[in-house]
GROMACS .gro file of C-alpha atoms in nm:
model
  163
    1THR     CA    1  -0.964 -19.188   6.198
    2PRO     CA    2  -1.343 -19.196   6.214
    3GLY     CA    3  -1.320 -19.095   6.580
    4GLY     CA    4  -1.287 -19.252   6.919
    5THR     CA    5  -1.379 -19.239   7.284
    6CYS     CA    6  -1.433 -18.927   7.492
    7ILE     CA    7  -1.215 -19.055   7.775
    8GLY     CA    8  -0.903 -18.841   7.793
    9ALA     CA    9  -1.015 -18.607   7.514
   10PRO     CA   10  -1.024 -18.276   7.706
   11GLU     CA   11  -0.692 -18.355   7.872
   12MET     CA   12  -0.525 -18.429   7.538
   13PHE     CA   13  -0.678 -18.116   7.385
   14ARG     CA   14  -0.525 -17.908   7.667
   15GLN     CA   15  -0.187 -18.082   7.631
   16ILE     CA   16  -0.179 -18.004   7.258
   17ARG     CA   17  -0.263 -17.639   7.335
   18GLU     CA   18   0.014 -17.628   7.598
   19LEU     CA   19   0.265 -17.784   7.359
   20ASP     CA   20   0.169 -17.528   7.094
   21GLY     CA   21   0.268 -17.258   7.343
   22ILE     CA   22   0.620 -17.405   7.346
   23LYS     CA   23   0.653 -17.510   6.984
   24PRO     CA   24   0.410 -17.456   6.694
   25VAL     CA   25   0.179 -17.754   6.641
   26VAL     CA   26   0.028 -17.818   6.298
   27ALA     CA   27  -0.224 -18.092   6.225
   28PHE     CA   28  -0.263 -18.261   5.886
   29CYS     CA   29  -0.517 -18.500   5.738
   30ASP     CA   30  -0.527 -18.670   5.400
   31SER     CA   31  -0.808 -18.914   5.481
   32LEU     CA   32  -1.059 -18.901   5.770
   33CYS     CA   33  -1.045 -18.646   6.051
   34CYS     CA   34  -1.367 -18.710   6.233
   35SER     CA   35  -1.498 -18.661   6.583
   36LEU     CA   36  -1.215 -18.727   6.832
   37ALA     CA   37  -0.945 -18.675   6.566
   38LEU     CA   38  -1.102 -18.337   6.485
   39TYR     CA   39  -1.114 -18.255   6.855
   40PHE     CA   40  -0.735 -18.300   6.867
   41ALA     CA   41  -0.660 -18.140   6.528
   42SER     CA   42  -0.854 -17.828   6.629
   43ALA     CA   43  -0.616 -17.780   6.921
   44ALA     CA   44  -0.325 -17.727   6.680
   45ARG     CA   45  -0.222 -17.378   6.574
   46GLN     CA   46  -0.293 -17.469   6.212
   47PHE     CA   47  -0.483 -17.759   6.060
   48TYR     CA   48  -0.435 -17.851   5.695
   49VAL     CA   49  -0.625 -18.105   5.489
   50THR     CA   50  -0.605 -18.242   5.139
   51GLU     CA   51  -0.886 -18.168   4.899
   52SER     CA   52  -1.016 -18.525   4.923
   53ALA     CA   53  -0.999 -18.549   5.303
   54MET     CA   54  -1.322 -18.582   5.498
   55VAL     CA   55  -1.362 -18.372   5.812
   56GLY     CA   56  -1.635 -18.339   6.072
   57ALA     CA   57  -1.872 -18.580   6.244
   58VAL     CA   58  -1.891 -18.346   6.544
   59GLY     CA   59  -2.097 -18.497   6.821
   60THR     CA   60  -2.106 -18.783   7.065
   61ARG     CA   61  -2.297 -19.107   7.072
   62VAL     CA   62  -2.357 -19.420   7.272
   63GLU     CA   63  -2.479 -19.730   7.096
   64LEU     CA   64  -2.642 -20.000   7.306
   65LEU     CA   65  -2.770 -20.330   7.177
   66ASP     CA   66  -3.088 -20.484   7.320
   67VAL     CA   67  -3.097 -20.853   7.226
   68SER     CA   68  -3.332 -20.954   7.507
   69GLU     CA   69  -3.609 -21.074   7.270
   70MET     CA   70  -3.363 -21.281   7.065
   71LEU     CA   71  -3.223 -21.439   7.381
   72ALA     CA   72  -3.576 -21.517   7.505
   73ARG     CA   73  -3.667 -21.684   7.171
   74ALA     CA   74  -3.351 -21.892   7.197
   75GLY     CA   75  -3.442 -21.993   7.552
   76ILE     CA   76  -3.145 -21.814   7.699
   77LYS     CA   77  -3.195 -21.648   8.035
   78SER     CA   78  -2.959 -21.402   8.194
   79LYS     CA   79  -2.941 -21.295   8.554
   80CYS     CA   80  -2.744 -20.996   8.677
   81ILE     CA   81  -2.661 -20.980   9.044
   82LYS     CA   82  -2.568 -20.623   9.121
   83SER     CA   83  -2.539 -20.355   9.381
   84GLY     CA   84  -2.667 -20.019   9.271
   85LYS     CA   85  -2.991 -19.949   9.087
   86PHE     CA   86  -2.814 -19.846   8.765
   87LYS     CA   87  -2.518 -20.086   8.770
   88ASP     CA   88  -2.651 -20.283   8.470
   89MET     CA   89  -2.771 -19.977   8.278
   90GLY     CA   90  -2.742 -20.046   7.906
   91ALA     CA   91  -2.712 -20.422   7.950
   92HIS     CA   92  -2.780 -20.608   7.625
   93ASP     CA   93  -3.010 -20.864   7.786
   94ARG     CA   94  -3.292 -20.632   7.885
   95PRO     CA   95  -3.472 -20.328   7.749
   96MET     CA   96  -3.352 -19.994   7.882
   97THR     CA   97  -3.587 -19.806   8.112
   98GLY     CA   98  -3.697 -19.452   8.031
   99GLU     CA   99  -3.506 -19.323   8.335
  100GLU     CA  100  -3.187 -19.493   8.216
  101GLU     CA  101  -3.225 -19.357   7.864
  102LYS     CA  102  -3.265 -19.004   8.001
  103MET     CA  103  -2.948 -19.043   8.208
  104ILE     CA  104  -2.744 -19.165   7.912
  105GLN     CA  105  -2.887 -18.895   7.686
  106ALA     CA  106  -2.790 -18.629   7.942
  107THR     CA  107  -2.432 -18.760   7.945
  108VAL     CA  108  -2.414 -18.771   7.565
  109ASP     CA  109  -2.553 -18.415   7.544
  110ARG     CA  110  -2.303 -18.286   7.803
  111LEU     CA  111  -2.005 -18.449   7.631
  112GLY     CA  112  -2.123 -18.320   7.293
  113GLU     CA  113  -2.144 -17.965   7.427
  114GLU     CA  114  -1.796 -17.993   7.579
  115PHE     CA  115  -1.667 -18.108   7.240
  116ARG     CA  116  -1.836 -17.820   7.056
  117ALA     CA  117  -1.708 -17.570   7.315
  118ALA     CA  118  -1.350 -17.692   7.263
  119LEU     CA  119  -1.384 -17.654   6.885
  120LEU     CA  120  -1.536 -17.308   6.922
  121SER     CA  121  -1.255 -17.201   7.155
  122GLN     CA  122  -1.014 -17.243   6.861
  123ARG     CA  123  -1.225 -17.204   6.547
  124ASN     CA  124  -1.514 -17.007   6.406
  125ILE     CA  125  -1.759 -17.281   6.308
  126ALA     CA  126  -2.135 -17.242   6.278
  127ARG     CA  127  -2.331 -17.453   6.528
  128GLU     CA  128  -2.541 -17.598   6.245
  129ASP     CA  129  -2.221 -17.743   6.095
  130MET     CA  130  -2.152 -17.939   6.414
  131GLU     CA  131  -2.439 -18.186   6.397
  132GLY     CA  132  -2.254 -18.497   6.281
  133GLN     CA  133  -2.202 -18.403   5.914
  134LEU     CA  134  -1.889 -18.475   5.710
  135PHE     CA  135  -1.729 -18.217   5.483
  136GLY     CA  136  -1.476 -18.256   5.204
  137GLY     CA  137  -1.143 -18.078   5.241
  138ILE     CA  138  -1.233 -17.760   5.054
  139GLU     CA  139  -1.570 -17.730   5.228
  140ALA     CA  140  -1.400 -17.795   5.565
  141VAL     CA  141  -1.184 -17.488   5.501
  142VAL     CA  142  -1.483 -17.276   5.398
  143LYS     CA  143  -1.675 -17.383   5.710
  144GLY     CA  144  -1.384 -17.306   5.944
  145PHE     CA  145  -1.280 -17.658   6.043
  146SER     CA  146  -0.944 -17.631   5.866
  147ASP     CA  147  -0.702 -17.351   5.780
  148GLY     CA  148  -0.631 -17.457   5.424
  149THR     CA  149  -0.580 -17.733   5.174
  150VAL     CA  150  -0.242 -17.879   5.085
  151ASP     CA  151  -0.139 -18.147   4.837
  152ASP     CA  152   0.041 -18.366   5.090
  153LEU     CA  153   0.217 -18.393   5.425
  154GLU     CA  154   0.534 -18.245   5.280
  155GLU     CA  155   0.354 -17.922   5.193
  156ALA     CA  156   0.197 -17.909   5.542
  157LEU     CA  157   0.545 -17.947   5.694
  158GLU     CA  158   0.676 -17.666   5.475
  159LEU     CA  159   0.402 -17.442   5.611
  160LEU     CA  160   0.496 -17.545   5.964
  161MET     CA  161   0.854 -17.437   5.905
  162ARG     CA  162   0.728 -17.085   5.822
  163LEU     CA  163   0.559 -17.042   6.161
   0.00000   0.00000   0.00000
């Protein structure tokens, strides 16, 4: 997977760690293991990838679309009736204020640090390798994201049986 939402991520990470205390957990990837998928895979006791897998994309992001100028050119007006100064923060029909952008950036930064801290609690990865980059399977092993390369799921399962 290319990733996913932060909601529920720390809880799932902890559940995987708890499960590994009962029974060994091994993660495997033969395609994309990015962002949220990496968050979860790093919680496993061992994480194996194929040589052609892509691993990484550590970080968090929020993407907001401002189409207010397009709507204005089309003669479309929008009105938001709200309670709470920030209730329409990030709305697509108006530019974001500087104060709103700072708030969202602070949340993205905090979530990104929580993500990095979880990875670092399980793996020895350099901070400079957790800035959104992707790494091929072999490089992911060298950089500490994964424990080794395997040819396929069957080989990963064989390694699991040895734990």
